[in-house]
Short mmCIF file of C-alpha atoms in Angstrom, two decimals:
data_model
loop_
_atom_site.label_atom_id
_atom_site.label_comp_id
_atom_site.label_asym_id
_atom_site.label_seq_id
_atom_site.Cartn_x
_atom_site.Cartn_y
_atom_site.Cartn_z
CA MET A 1412 -8.74 10.78 -64.70
CA SER A 1413 -7.76 14.26 -63.60
CA LEU A 1414 -5.01 15.12 -61.15
CA PHE A 1415 -7.69 16.39 -58.76
CA HIS A 1416 -9.45 13.03 -58.67
CA LEU A 1417 -6.12 11.20 -58.18
CA ASN A 1418 -5.25 13.44 -55.23
CA LEU A 1419 -8.72 12.99 -53.76
CA ARG A 1420 -8.46 9.23 -54.11
CA GLY A 1421 -5.07 9.31 -52.40
CA LEU A 1422 -6.50 11.33 -49.53
CA VAL A 1423 -9.34 8.84 -49.11
CA VAL A 1424 -6.88 5.92 -49.00
CA LEU A 1425 -4.65 7.76 -46.53
CA SER A 1426 -7.64 8.66 -44.35
CA ARG A 1427 -8.80 5.05 -44.27
CA TRP A 1428 -5.29 3.88 -43.34
CA LEU A 1429 -5.01 6.46 -40.55
CA LEU A 1430 -8.44 5.48 -39.25
CA ARG A 1431 -7.41 1.81 -39.14
CA VAL A 1432 -4.22 2.72 -37.26
CA PHE A 1433 -6.20 4.84 -34.82
CA LEU A 1434 -8.77 2.09 -34.24
CA LEU A 1435 -5.97 -0.44 -33.74
CA ILE A 1436 -4.34 1.79 -31.13
CA VAL A 1437 -7.68 2.32 -29.35
CA PHE A 1438 -8.38 -1.42 -29.44
CA THR A 1439 -4.92 -2.19 -28.02
CA VAL A 1440 -5.24 0.39 -25.25
CA VAL A 1441 -8.72 -0.80 -24.25
CA THR A 1442 -7.69 -4.46 -24.41
CA THR A 1443 -4.59 -4.01 -22.22
CA PHE A 1444 -6.67 -2.02 -19.74
CA ILE A 1445 -9.47 -4.61 -19.58
CA LEU A 1446 -7.02 -7.51 -19.24
CA SER A 1447 -5.15 -5.73 -16.45
CA ARG A 1448 -8.38 -5.12 -14.55
CA ILE A 1449 -9.62 -8.68 -15.07
CA GLY A 1450 -6.39 -10.05 -13.62
CA ALA A 1451 -6.16 -7.51 -10.80
CA ARG A 1452 -8.33 -9.39 -8.34
CA GLY A 1453 -6.29 -12.56 -8.65
CA ASN A 1454 -3.05 -10.61 -8.22
CA ALA A 1455 -4.22 -8.55 -5.25
CA LEU A 1456 -2.27 -10.58 -2.66
CA GLU A 1457 1.11 -12.25 -3.00
CA ILE A 1458 3.33 -13.77 -0.32
CA LYS A 1459 6.99 -14.16 -1.22
CA GLY A 1460 10.43 -14.68 0.24
CA VAL A 1461 13.09 -12.16 -0.76
CA GLY A 1462 16.24 -13.30 1.01
CA SER A 1463 17.50 -14.42 4.37
CA GLY A 1464 17.30 -12.91 7.82
CA SER A 1465 17.87 -13.87 11.44
CA ASP A 1466 15.42 -16.33 13.02
CA ARG A 1467 14.99 -14.20 16.11
CA SER A 1468 14.94 -10.47 16.76
CA PRO A 1469 18.36 -9.16 17.82
CA SER A 1470 16.67 -7.34 20.73
CA GLY A 1471 14.98 -10.51 21.98
CA ASP A 1472 11.64 -8.68 21.89
CA LEU A 1473 9.00 -8.29 19.20
CA ILE A 1474 9.22 -4.80 17.67
CA VAL A 1475 6.50 -3.71 15.24
CA GLY A 1476 5.98 -0.63 13.10
CA ALA A 1477 3.92 1.24 10.54
CA TYR A 1478 5.30 3.56 7.85
CA ASN A 1479 3.73 5.34 4.88
CA ILE A 1480 6.69 5.62 2.49
CA ALA A 1481 4.94 7.92 -0.06
CA HIS A 1482 5.98 5.86 -3.11
CA GLY A 1483 9.63 6.57 -2.32
CA ARG A 1484 9.35 10.17 -3.47
CA GLY A 1485 10.80 11.70 -0.28
CA GLY A 1486 9.68 14.07 2.42
CA VAL A 1487 8.13 16.92 0.42
CA VAL A 1488 4.32 16.87 0.58
CA GLY A 1489 2.83 16.87 -2.91
CA ALA A 1490 6.09 16.06 -4.71
CA SER A 1491 5.98 14.00 -7.90
CA ASN A 1492 6.14 10.24 -7.52
CA ARG A 1493 8.64 10.25 -10.40
CA ARG A 1494 11.81 11.44 -8.70
CA ALA A 1495 13.98 13.96 -10.53
CA ASP A 1496 17.14 11.96 -9.76
CA GLY A 1497 15.90 8.97 -11.73
CA LYS A 1498 15.90 5.26 -10.99
CA ALA A 1499 19.37 5.38 -9.43
CA GLY A 1500 18.21 8.02 -6.94
CA LEU A 1501 15.08 6.02 -6.16
CA MET A 1502 17.13 2.90 -5.40
CA VAL A 1503 19.38 4.84 -3.03
CA HIS A 1504 16.31 6.26 -1.30
CA LEU A 1505 14.55 2.89 -0.94
CA LYS A 1506 17.66 1.31 0.52
CA ALA A 1507 17.86 4.19 3.00
CA ILE A 1508 14.28 3.44 4.08
CA GLY A 1509 15.18 -0.22 4.53
CA GLU A 1510 18.28 0.67 6.52
CA GLU A 1511 16.19 2.93 8.78
CA ILE A 1512 13.77 0.05 9.42
CA LEU A 1513 16.77 -2.16 10.20
CA ALA A 1514 18.20 0.45 12.58
CA GLN A 1515 14.85 0.60 14.40
CA GLY A 1516 15.02 -3.16 14.95
CA LEU A 1517 11.58 -3.77 13.44
CA ASP A 1518 10.54 -7.40 13.18
CA ILE A 1519 7.21 -6.67 11.46
CA VAL A 1520 6.31 -3.48 9.62
CA VAL A 1521 3.29 -2.36 7.59
CA LEU A 1522 4.16 -0.09 4.66
CA ASN A 1523 1.62 2.14 2.89
CA GLU A 1524 1.82 3.84 -0.53
CA ILE A 1525 4.32 1.31 -1.81
CA ASP A 1526 4.81 0.54 -5.51
CA PHE A 1527 5.17 -2.96 -6.92
CA SER A 1528 5.33 -2.17 -10.64
CA SER A 1529 4.42 1.44 -11.37
CA SER A 1530 5.76 3.36 -14.35
CA TRP A 1531 6.35 6.53 -12.30
CA SER A 1532 8.88 4.55 -10.19
CA TRP A 1533 10.52 2.72 -13.11
CA ARG A 1534 8.58 -0.47 -12.29
CA VAL A 1535 10.79 -1.12 -9.28
CA ASN A 1536 9.28 -3.50 -6.73
CA GLN A 1537 9.81 -1.26 -3.73
CA ALA A 1538 8.73 -3.91 -1.21
CA GLU A 1539 11.51 -6.25 -2.32
CA VAL A 1540 14.21 -3.56 -2.24
CA ILE A 1541 13.22 -2.31 1.21
CA ALA A 1542 12.77 -5.82 2.64
CA LYS A 1543 16.27 -6.88 1.57
CA ALA A 1544 17.84 -3.73 3.04
CA ALA A 1545 15.83 -4.18 6.27
CA GLY A 1546 16.77 -7.85 6.69
CA LEU A 1547 13.10 -8.91 6.64
CA PRO A 1548 12.83 -11.91 4.30
CA PHE A 1549 9.06 -12.47 4.28
CA VAL A 1550 6.82 -10.12 2.29
CA LEU A 1551 3.09 -9.81 1.72
CA GLU A 1552 2.21 -7.52 -1.19
CA GLN A 1553 -1.31 -6.10 -1.34
CA ARG A 1554 -2.25 -4.36 -4.57
CA ASN A 1555 -5.06 -1.86 -4.10
CA TYR A 1556 -4.59 -0.17 -7.48
CA ASP A 1557 -3.64 -2.24 -10.53
CA ALA A 1558 -4.17 -1.09 -14.13
CA SER A 1559 -2.30 -0.74 -17.43
CA LEU A 1560 -2.65 1.52 -20.46
CA LEU A 1561 -0.32 0.17 -23.15
CA ILE A 1562 3.15 0.38 -21.57
CA TYR A 1563 2.13 2.65 -18.68
CA ARG A 1564 1.26 0.85 -15.45
CA TRP A 1565 -0.01 1.62 -11.95
CA GLU A 1566 0.47 -1.08 -9.31
CA PHE A 1567 0.63 -0.06 -5.66
CA GLY A 1568 -0.92 -0.49 -2.23
CA ASN A 1569 0.23 -1.91 1.13
CA ALA A 1570 2.88 -4.38 2.21
CA VAL A 1571 3.74 -6.36 5.32
CA LEU A 1572 7.45 -7.10 5.83
CA SER A 1573 8.36 -9.66 8.47
CA ARG A 1574 11.30 -11.44 10.07
CA TYR A 1575 8.97 -14.42 10.57
CA PRO A 1576 6.92 -16.50 8.10
CA ILE A 1577 3.70 -15.02 6.70
CA SER A 1578 0.68 -17.11 5.73
CA GLU A 1579 -3.13 -17.08 5.44
CA ALA A 1580 -3.40 -13.69 3.74
CA ALA A 1581 -6.86 -12.31 2.97
CA LEU A 1582 -8.35 -9.06 1.72
CA ILE A 1583 -10.59 -6.88 3.88
CA GLU A 1584 -12.92 -4.83 1.70
CA TYR A 1585 -13.74 -1.22 2.53
CA PRO A 1586 -16.68 0.65 1.00
CA ALA A 1587 -15.67 2.44 -2.20
CA PHE A 1588 -15.44 6.24 -2.16
CA LYS A 1589 -16.88 6.33 -5.69
CA LYS A 1590 -18.74 3.31 -7.07
CA VAL A 1591 -17.04 3.53 -10.47
CA GLU A 1592 -13.45 3.70 -9.17
CA PRO A 1593 -13.02 -0.01 -8.36
CA PHE A 1594 -13.74 -0.91 -11.99
CA PHE A 1595 -11.32 1.56 -13.53
CA PHE A 1596 -8.33 1.51 -11.17
CA GLY A 1597 -9.13 -0.28 -7.90
CA LYS A 1598 -9.71 1.11 -4.42
CA LYS A 1599 -8.26 1.13 -0.97
CA ALA A 1600 -8.63 -2.08 1.02
CA ALA A 1601 -6.95 -3.70 3.99
CA CYS A 1602 -5.38 -7.12 4.32
CA VAL A 1603 -4.87 -9.51 7.20
CA CYS A 1604 -2.24 -12.22 7.50
CA LYS A 1605 -0.82 -14.62 10.06
CA VAL A 1606 2.76 -14.11 11.21
CA ALA A 1607 4.32 -17.07 13.04
CA THR A 1608 6.53 -15.42 15.64
CA PRO A 1609 8.71 -17.70 17.82
CA ASP A 1610 6.30 -17.33 20.77
CA PHE A 1611 2.80 -17.10 19.27
CA ASP A 1612 0.82 -16.60 16.07
CA LEU A 1613 -0.07 -13.01 15.38
CA ARG A 1614 -2.70 -11.57 13.04
CA VAL A 1615 -1.41 -8.41 11.36
CA VAL A 1616 -3.86 -6.08 9.62
CA ALA A 1617 -2.38 -3.57 7.15
CA VAL A 1618 -4.51 -0.42 6.96
CA HIS A 1619 -4.64 2.61 4.67
CA LEU A 1620 -7.93 4.50 4.85
CA GLU A 1621 -9.47 6.89 2.34
CA VAL A 1622 -8.07 10.43 2.54
CA ARG A 1623 -11.02 12.12 0.78
CA ASP A 1624 -13.97 11.37 3.05
CA GLN A 1625 -14.41 11.07 6.84
CA ALA A 1626 -17.67 9.09 6.55
CA ASN A 1627 -15.91 6.50 4.42
CA ARG A 1628 -13.12 6.24 6.98
CA GLN A 1629 -15.60 5.70 9.80
CA LEU A 1630 -17.35 2.90 7.91
CA SER A 1631 -13.98 1.29 7.20
CA GLN A 1632 -13.02 1.52 10.88
CA GLU A 1633 -16.22 -0.30 11.84
CA ILE A 1634 -15.29 -3.14 9.48
CA LEU A 1635 -11.86 -3.40 11.12
CA ARG A 1636 -13.35 -3.29 14.62
CA GLU A 1637 -15.78 -6.09 13.75
CA LEU A 1638 -12.95 -8.20 12.33
CA GLU A 1639 -11.08 -8.21 15.62
CA ALA A 1640 -14.23 -8.66 17.73
CA ALA A 1641 -15.26 -11.71 15.67
CA ARG A 1642 -12.06 -13.57 16.62
CA PRO A 1643 -11.46 -12.69 20.28
CA GLU A 1644 -9.15 -15.66 20.84
CA GLN A 1645 -6.59 -14.37 18.32
CA ARG A 1646 -3.87 -11.80 18.87
CA PHE A 1647 -4.30 -8.81 16.56
CA LEU A 1648 -2.30 -5.78 15.52
CA ILE A 1649 -4.00 -3.21 13.25
CA MET A 1650 -1.41 -0.83 11.82
CA GLY A 1651 -1.02 1.83 9.16
CA ASP A 1652 -2.13 5.20 7.84
CA PHE A 1653 -5.70 5.91 9.01
CA ASN A 1654 -5.74 9.45 7.56
CA SER A 1655 -7.55 10.47 10.73
CA GLN A 1656 -6.70 11.94 14.10
CA VAL A 1657 -9.69 10.17 15.74
CA VAL A 1658 -9.66 6.38 15.41
CA PHE A 1659 -11.72 3.61 17.07
CA GLU A 1660 -13.26 6.16 19.42
CA GLY A 1661 -14.89 4.47 22.40
CA SER A 1662 -13.61 1.00 21.55
CA GLU A 1663 -13.43 -1.35 24.54
CA ARG A 1664 -11.26 -3.85 22.71
CA LEU A 1665 -8.80 -2.03 20.45
CA THR A 1666 -6.20 0.07 22.22
CA SER A 1667 -3.34 2.26 21.03
CA ALA A 1668 0.19 1.84 22.32
CA GLY A 1669 -0.22 5.24 23.94
CA GLY A 1670 2.38 7.28 22.14
CA LEU A 1671 1.75 10.96 21.56
CA GLY A 1672 4.03 11.37 18.55
CA ARG A 1673 2.70 13.35 15.60
CA THR A 1674 3.37 11.71 12.25
CA PHE A 1675 2.42 14.16 9.49
CA PRO A 1676 3.87 16.07 7.73
CA SER A 1677 7.34 14.78 8.55
CA ALA A 1678 9.09 18.14 8.09
CA ALA A 1679 6.97 19.79 10.82
CA PRO A 1680 4.50 17.26 12.26
CA ASP A 1681 1.27 18.83 13.49
CA ARG A 1682 -1.10 15.81 13.57
CA ARG A 1683 -1.17 12.09 14.22
CA ILE A 1684 -2.77 10.07 11.41
CA ASP A 1685 -0.70 6.86 11.57
CA TRP A 1686 -1.55 4.35 14.29
CA ILE A 1687 -0.73 0.99 15.87
CA PHE A 1688 -3.63 -0.72 17.66
CA SER A 1689 -3.74 -4.03 19.50
CA GLY A 1690 -6.53 -6.31 20.61
CA PRO A 1691 -7.02 -7.29 24.27
CA ASN A 1692 -4.63 -10.27 24.01
CA LEU A 1693 -1.59 -8.06 23.37
CA GLU A 1694 0.08 -5.34 25.40
CA LEU A 1695 2.20 -2.73 23.66
CA GLY A 1696 4.86 -0.37 24.95
CA GLU A 1697 4.78 3.34 24.23
CA GLU A 1698 5.36 4.24 20.62
CA GLN A 1699 8.20 6.23 19.13
CA VAL A 1700 8.38 8.03 15.79
CA PHE A 1701 11.20 7.55 13.30
CA GLY A 1702 12.14 8.19 9.71
CA GLY A 1703 13.25 11.82 9.48
CA ARG A 1704 12.41 13.15 6.03
CA LEU A 1705 12.61 9.86 4.11
CA SER A 1706 8.84 10.22 3.58
CA ASP A 1707 6.20 12.90 4.14
CA HIS A 1708 5.04 10.69 7.04
CA LEU A 1709 7.03 9.67 10.09
CA GLY A 1710 7.06 5.99 10.95
CA LEU A 1711 5.76 4.49 14.20
CA ARG A 1712 7.54 1.88 16.31
CA ALA A 1713 6.19 -0.06 19.29
CA ARG A 1714 7.42 -2.93 21.46
CA VAL A 1715 5.15 -5.88 22.23
CA LEU A 1716 5.30 -6.21 26.02
CA GLY A 1717 3.00 -9.16 26.56
CA ALA A 1718 0.85 -11.70 24.80
CA ALA A 1719 -1.24 -13.51 27.39
CA ASN A 1720 -4.84 -14.57 26.86
CA ARG A 1721 -7.16 -12.53 29.07
#
């Protein structure tokens, strides 16, 4: 057999080996992706305890808030979710967010754009870090996006942090912006849970609406409005980033706390897209903004003034 034929045979063997390696890699990538998406629905909601806190608000009142923390990347709009100062810098930043929530005296807060195990944030569970720093021991994690490709992972969504026990969590489905997106990565959704405050049970709805389409946001708002209207005997708060300056227009049941604070972008706020709404069985005090440049959004804070059935 000639040297040419030997070399050709070697190339054929090498090509077959490389093809097998390539197919194995593709199979592994596809398998990890499919398994992550199959399990995503079952992992969408998780209630956990992350430490200890006081049984009653230090202020004696119920203080609530909403804050889009922008994955912990900071106050620059459009900055990378993977911070240049690494995991250590991220941990310092998350603790600063928690300490700000603590300083505001929040008893219940809805957080948007929060990572639970994303590769760009070193798989840090941001809800747990912030909750411990804020002294809020009860956490509801809501995963809107949950997918893996080999060792790279996306896992983020909304969270509710509370001084008081959380139970009865459920998803609230929005219409998808693109029909194919829910299969590949997930989509925005809301969640509702019961918080057992010392004086009454409260239903808290965590909201983050689609940024890319106003029609989608309006349909999602109608779903939220119908949720509250279907249970008029319950006390509701609907809080979060609505990505809209016009929300629940003309509603006779859902009312804002009445604050005029602009929330975005945090460096020079020129619009209000984050909101706290209550149903008719709750009365809220005027809102205040907080947060400085810890995020590209400012947080909202409101005091619950009354909770009598009407």
